[in-house]
mmCIF file with all atom_site columns, C-alpha atoms in Angstrom:
data_model
loop_
_atom_site.group_PDB
_atom_site.id
_atom_site.type_symbol
_atom_site.label_atom_id
_atom_site.label_alt_id
_atom_site.label_comp_id
_atom_site.label_asym_id
_atom_site.label_entity_id
_atom_site.label_seq_id
_atom_site.pdbx_PDB_ins_code
_atom_site.Cartn_x
_atom_site.Cartn_y
_atom_site.Cartn_z
_atom_site.occupancy
_atom_site.B_iso_or_equiv
_atom_site.pdbx_formal_charge
_atom_site.auth_seq_id
_atom_site.auth_comp_id
_atom_site.auth_asym_id
_atom_site.auth_atom_id
_atom_site.pdbx_PDB_model_num
ATOM 1  C CA . MET A 1 1  ? 0.000  0.000  0.000   1.00 53.00 ? 1  MET A CA 1
ATOM 2  C CA . CYS A 1 2  ? 2.805  2.388  0.858   1.00 63.00 ? 2  CYS A CA 1
ATOM 3  C CA . ASP A 1 3  ? 4.509  1.774  -2.519  1.00 72.00 ? 3  ASP A CA 1
ATOM 4  C CA . LYS A 1 4  ? 1.287  2.599  -4.350  1.00 65.00 ? 4  LYS A CA 1
ATOM 5  C CA . LYS A 1 5  ? 0.880  5.799  -2.324  1.00 65.00 ? 5  LYS A CA 1
ATOM 6  C CA . ASN A 1 6  ? 4.495  6.810  -3.001  1.00 74.00 ? 6  ASN A CA 1
ATOM 7  C CA . LYS A 1 7  ? 4.042  6.128  -6.724  1.00 71.00 ? 7  LYS A CA 1
ATOM 8  C CA . ILE A 1 8  ? 0.920  8.310  -6.846  1.00 70.00 ? 8  ILE A CA 1
ATOM 9  C CA . GLU A 1 9  ? 2.671  11.090 -4.888  1.00 76.00 ? 9  GLU A CA 1
ATOM 10 C CA . ASN A 1 10 ? 5.693  10.899 -7.207  1.00 89.00 ? 10 ASN A CA 1
ATOM 11 C CA . GLU A 1 11 ? 3.436  11.077 -10.270 1.00 87.00 ? 11 GLU A CA 1
ATOM 12 C CA . ASP A 1 12 ? 1.616  14.058 -8.761  1.00 91.00 ? 12 ASP A CA 1
ATOM 13 C CA . ILE A 1 13 ? 4.929  15.777 -8.039  1.00 93.00 ? 13 ILE A CA 1
ATOM 14 C CA . LYS A 1 14 ? 6.176  15.001 -11.552 1.00 93.00 ? 14 LYS A CA 1
ATOM 15 C CA . SER A 1 15 ? 3.030  16.497 -13.093 1.00 94.00 ? 15 SER A CA 1
ATOM 16 C CA . ILE A 1 16 ? 3.256  19.634 -10.971 1.00 95.00 ? 16 ILE A CA 1
ATOM 17 C CA . ARG A 1 17 ? 6.963  20.023 -11.786 1.00 96.00 ? 17 ARG A CA 1
ATOM 18 C CA . GLU A 1 18 ? 6.174  19.754 -15.502 1.00 97.00 ? 18 GLU A CA 1
ATOM 19 C CA . ASN A 1 19 ? 3.752  22.655 -15.051 1.00 97.00 ? 19 ASN A CA 1
ATOM 20 C CA . ILE A 1 20 ? 6.424  24.615 -13.189 1.00 98.00 ? 20 ILE A CA 1
ATOM 21 C CA . ASP A 1 21 ? 8.947  23.886 -15.966 1.00 98.00 ? 21 ASP A CA 1
ATOM 22 C CA . SER A 1 22 ? 6.498  25.209 -18.548 1.00 98.00 ? 22 SER A CA 1
ATOM 23 C CA . LEU A 1 23 ? 5.923  28.346 -16.484 1.00 98.00 ? 23 LEU A CA 1
ATOM 24 C CA . ASP A 1 24 ? 9.683  28.785 -16.066 1.00 98.00 ? 24 ASP A CA 1
ATOM 25 C CA . GLU A 1 25 ? 10.073 28.796 -19.849 1.00 98.00 ? 25 GLU A CA 1
ATOM 26 C CA . ASP A 1 26 ? 7.359  31.453 -20.127 1.00 98.00 ? 26 ASP A CA 1
ATOM 27 C CA . ILE A 1 27 ? 8.945  33.524 -17.366 1.00 98.00 ? 27 ILE A CA 1
ATOM 28 C CA . ALA A 1 28 ? 12.396 33.338 -19.009 1.00 98.00 ? 28 ALA A CA 1
ATOM 29 C CA . TYR A 1 29 ? 10.948 34.436 -22.353 1.00 98.00 ? 29 TYR A CA 1
ATOM 30 C CA . LEU A 1 30 ? 9.043  37.319 -20.737 1.00 98.00 ? 30 LEU A CA 1
ATOM 31 C CA . LEU A 1 31 ? 12.054 38.450 -18.703 1.00 98.00 ? 31 LEU A CA 1
ATOM 32 C CA . LEU A 1 32 ? 14.198 38.590 -21.836 1.00 98.00 ? 32 LEU A CA 1
ATOM 33 C CA . LYS A 1 33 ? 11.438 40.472 -23.642 1.00 98.00 ? 33 LYS A CA 1
ATOM 34 C CA . ARG A 1 34 ? 11.330 42.865 -20.671 1.00 98.00 ? 34 ARG A CA 1
ATOM 35 C CA . LEU A 1 35 ? 15.120 43.261 -20.856 1.00 97.00 ? 35 LEU A CA 1
ATOM 36 C CA . TYR A 1 36 ? 14.858 44.305 -24.498 1.00 96.00 ? 36 TYR A CA 1
ATOM 37 C CA . LEU A 1 37 ? 12.386 47.026 -23.503 1.00 96.00 ? 37 LEU A CA 1
ATOM 38 C CA . VAL A 1 38 ? 14.616 48.099 -20.608 1.00 96.00 ? 38 VAL A CA 1
ATOM 39 C CA . LYS A 1 39 ? 17.496 48.495 -23.075 1.00 95.00 ? 39 LYS A CA 1
ATOM 40 C CA . GLU A 1 40 ? 15.303 50.751 -25.212 1.00 95.00 ? 40 GLU A CA 1
ATOM 41 C CA . ILE A 1 41 ? 14.414 52.867 -22.182 1.00 94.00 ? 41 ILE A CA 1
ATOM 42 C CA . GLY A 1 42 ? 18.099 53.120 -21.285 1.00 93.00 ? 42 GLY A CA 1
ATOM 43 C CA . LYS A 1 43 ? 18.903 54.462 -24.758 1.00 94.00 ? 43 LYS A CA 1
ATOM 44 C CA . ILE A 1 44 ? 16.078 57.004 -24.596 1.00 94.00 ? 44 ILE A CA 1
ATOM 45 C CA . LYS A 1 45 ? 17.150 58.157 -21.135 1.00 93.00 ? 45 LYS A CA 1
ATOM 46 C CA . LYS A 1 46 ? 20.744 58.533 -22.305 1.00 92.00 ? 46 LYS A CA 1
ATOM 47 C CA . ASN A 1 47 ? 19.738 60.533 -25.387 1.00 94.00 ? 47 ASN A CA 1
ATOM 48 C CA . ASN A 1 48 ? 17.602 62.837 -23.242 1.00 95.00 ? 48 ASN A CA 1
ATOM 49 C CA . ASN A 1 49 ? 19.962 63.108 -20.253 1.00 94.00 ? 49 ASN A CA 1
ATOM 50 C CA . LEU A 1 50 ? 17.429 61.518 -17.914 1.00 93.00 ? 50 LEU A CA 1
ATOM 51 C CA . LYS A 1 51 ? 18.242 59.713 -14.660 1.00 92.00 ? 51 LYS A CA 1
ATOM 52 C CA . ILE A 1 52 ? 18.056 55.933 -14.660 1.00 92.00 ? 52 ILE A CA 1
ATOM 53 C CA . LEU A 1 53 ? 16.314 55.792 -11.289 1.00 92.00 ? 53 LEU A CA 1
ATOM 54 C CA . ASP A 1 54 ? 12.628 56.751 -11.314 1.00 93.00 ? 54 ASP A CA 1
ATOM 55 C CA . ILE A 1 55 ? 11.632 56.395 -7.668  1.00 95.00 ? 55 ILE A CA 1
ATOM 56 C CA . LYS A 1 56 ? 8.040  57.486 -8.268  1.00 96.00 ? 56 LYS A CA 1
ATOM 57 C CA . ARG A 1 57 ? 7.485  54.812 -10.931 1.00 95.00 ? 57 ARG A CA 1
ATOM 58 C CA . GLU A 1 58 ? 9.188  52.153 -8.833  1.00 95.00 ? 58 GLU A CA 1
ATOM 59 C CA . LYS A 1 59 ? 6.998  52.901 -5.788  1.00 96.00 ? 59 LYS A CA 1
ATOM 60 C CA . LYS A 1 60 ? 3.866  52.833 -7.939  1.00 97.00 ? 60 LYS A CA 1
ATOM 61 C CA . LYS A 1 61 ? 4.913  49.518 -9.483  1.00 97.00 ? 61 LYS A CA 1
ATOM 62 C CA . PHE A 1 62 ? 5.348  47.942 -6.049  1.00 97.00 ? 62 PHE A CA 1
ATOM 63 C CA . GLN A 1 63 ? 1.960  49.290 -4.928  1.00 97.00 ? 63 GLN A CA 1
ATOM 64 C CA . ASP A 1 64 ? 0.306  47.908 -8.069  1.00 97.00 ? 64 ASP A CA 1
ATOM 65 C CA . LEU A 1 65 ? 1.869  44.481 -7.524  1.00 97.00 ? 65 LEU A CA 1
ATOM 66 C CA . LYS A 1 66 ? 0.339  44.193 -4.055  1.00 96.00 ? 66 LYS A CA 1
ATOM 67 C CA . HIS A 1 67 ? -3.100 43.938 -5.676  1.00 96.00 ? 67 HIS A CA 1
ATOM 68 C CA . PHE A 1 68 ? -2.167 40.518 -7.080  1.00 96.00 ? 68 PHE A CA 1
ATOM 69 C CA . THR A 1 69 ? -1.551 39.007 -3.664  1.00 97.00 ? 69 THR A CA 1
ATOM 70 C CA . LYS A 1 70 ? -3.901 37.478 -1.095  1.00 96.00 ? 70 LYS A CA 1
ATOM 71 C CA . ASP A 1 71 ? -1.759 37.690 2.012   1.00 97.00 ? 71 ASP A CA 1
ATOM 72 C CA . LYS A 1 72 ? 1.476  39.078 3.433   1.00 97.00 ? 72 LYS A CA 1
ATOM 73 C CA . ARG A 1 73 ? 3.507  35.978 2.497   1.00 98.00 ? 73 ARG A CA 1
ATOM 74 C CA . GLU A 1 74 ? 2.491  36.219 -1.167  1.00 97.00 ? 74 GLU A CA 1
ATOM 75 C CA . GLU A 1 75 ? 3.136  39.955 -1.082  1.00 98.00 ? 75 GLU A CA 1
ATOM 76 C CA . SER A 1 76 ? 6.622  39.439 0.319   1.00 98.00 ? 76 SER A CA 1
ATOM 77 C CA . TYR A 1 77 ? 7.361  36.722 -2.254  1.00 98.00 ? 77 TYR A CA 1
ATOM 78 C CA . LEU A 1 78 ? 6.242  38.818 -5.207  1.00 97.00 ? 78 LEU A CA 1
ATOM 79 C CA . LEU A 1 79 ? 7.818  42.087 -4.064  1.00 97.00 ? 79 LEU A CA 1
ATOM 80 C CA . ASN A 1 80 ? 11.166 40.433 -3.321  1.00 98.00 ? 80 ASN A CA 1
ATOM 81 C CA . ILE A 1 81 ? 11.263 38.962 -6.821  1.00 98.00 ? 81 ILE A CA 1
ATOM 82 C CA . TYR A 1 82 ? 10.271 42.257 -8.409  1.00 97.00 ? 82 TYR A CA 1
ATOM 83 C CA . LYS A 1 83 ? 12.855 44.149 -6.360  1.00 97.00 ? 83 LYS A CA 1
ATOM 84 C CA . LYS A 1 84 ? 15.502 41.929 -7.930  1.00 98.00 ? 84 LYS A CA 1
ATOM 85 C CA . ILE A 1 85 ? 13.974 42.454 -11.385 1.00 97.00 ? 85 ILE A CA 1
ATOM 86 C CA . MET A 1 86 ? 13.992 46.229 -10.848 1.00 96.00 ? 86 MET A CA 1
ATOM 87 C CA . ASP A 1 87 ? 17.586 46.174 -9.575  1.00 96.00 ? 87 ASP A CA 1
ATOM 88 C CA . GLU A 1 88 ? 18.716 44.193 -12.618 1.00 96.00 ? 88 GLU A CA 1
ATOM 89 C CA . SER A 1 89 ? 16.752 46.522 -14.885 1.00 95.00 ? 89 SER A CA 1
ATOM 90 C CA . LYS A 1 90 ? 18.576 49.560 -13.489 1.00 94.00 ? 90 LYS A CA 1
ATOM 91 C CA . ILE A 1 91 ? 21.897 47.816 -14.079 1.00 95.00 ? 91 ILE A CA 1
ATOM 92 C CA . ALA A 1 92 ? 20.848 47.013 -17.658 1.00 94.00 ? 92 ALA A CA 1
ATOM 93 C CA . GLU A 1 93 ? 19.642 50.566 -18.290 1.00 92.00 ? 93 GLU A CA 1
ATOM 94 C CA . ASN A 1 94 ? 23.014 51.901 -17.108 1.00 90.00 ? 94 ASN A CA 1
ATOM 95 C CA . TYR A 1 95 ? 24.868 49.359 -19.207 1.00 87.00 ? 95 TYR A CA 1
ATOM 96 C CA . TYR A 1 96 ? 22.960 50.035 -22.414 1.00 81.00 ? 96 TYR A CA 1
ATOM 97 C CA . ALA A 1 97 ? 22.598 53.785 -21.896 1.00 77.00 ? 97 ALA A CA 1
#
C-alpha cells in the first residue's frame, strides 16, 4: 500500500513540476522580452539626459503588484522577486545607456 501511495505522490509531483517547468520557460521568455524594452528605455534616457532611477514609478509599481496578492507571504514573495527584477533593470539601463 505504501509503494502505491508513493508512486501516486511521485506522479503528482512530476506532473506539478512539468507545469512549473512550462511556467519557467514562459517567465524566461518574458524576462528577456522585458530586458529588451529596458534596453530601449536606457537608450532614450541617455539621449535625453534623464536619470536611470525613477523612484516614483518604482513605488507605484510595487503598490500595483500588491493587488495581485492574497496575504502578506504572497506579497513578500512577489515584491522580493520584483525588487531583484527592478535592480537588474537599473543595471541594464546603465549598461545600455
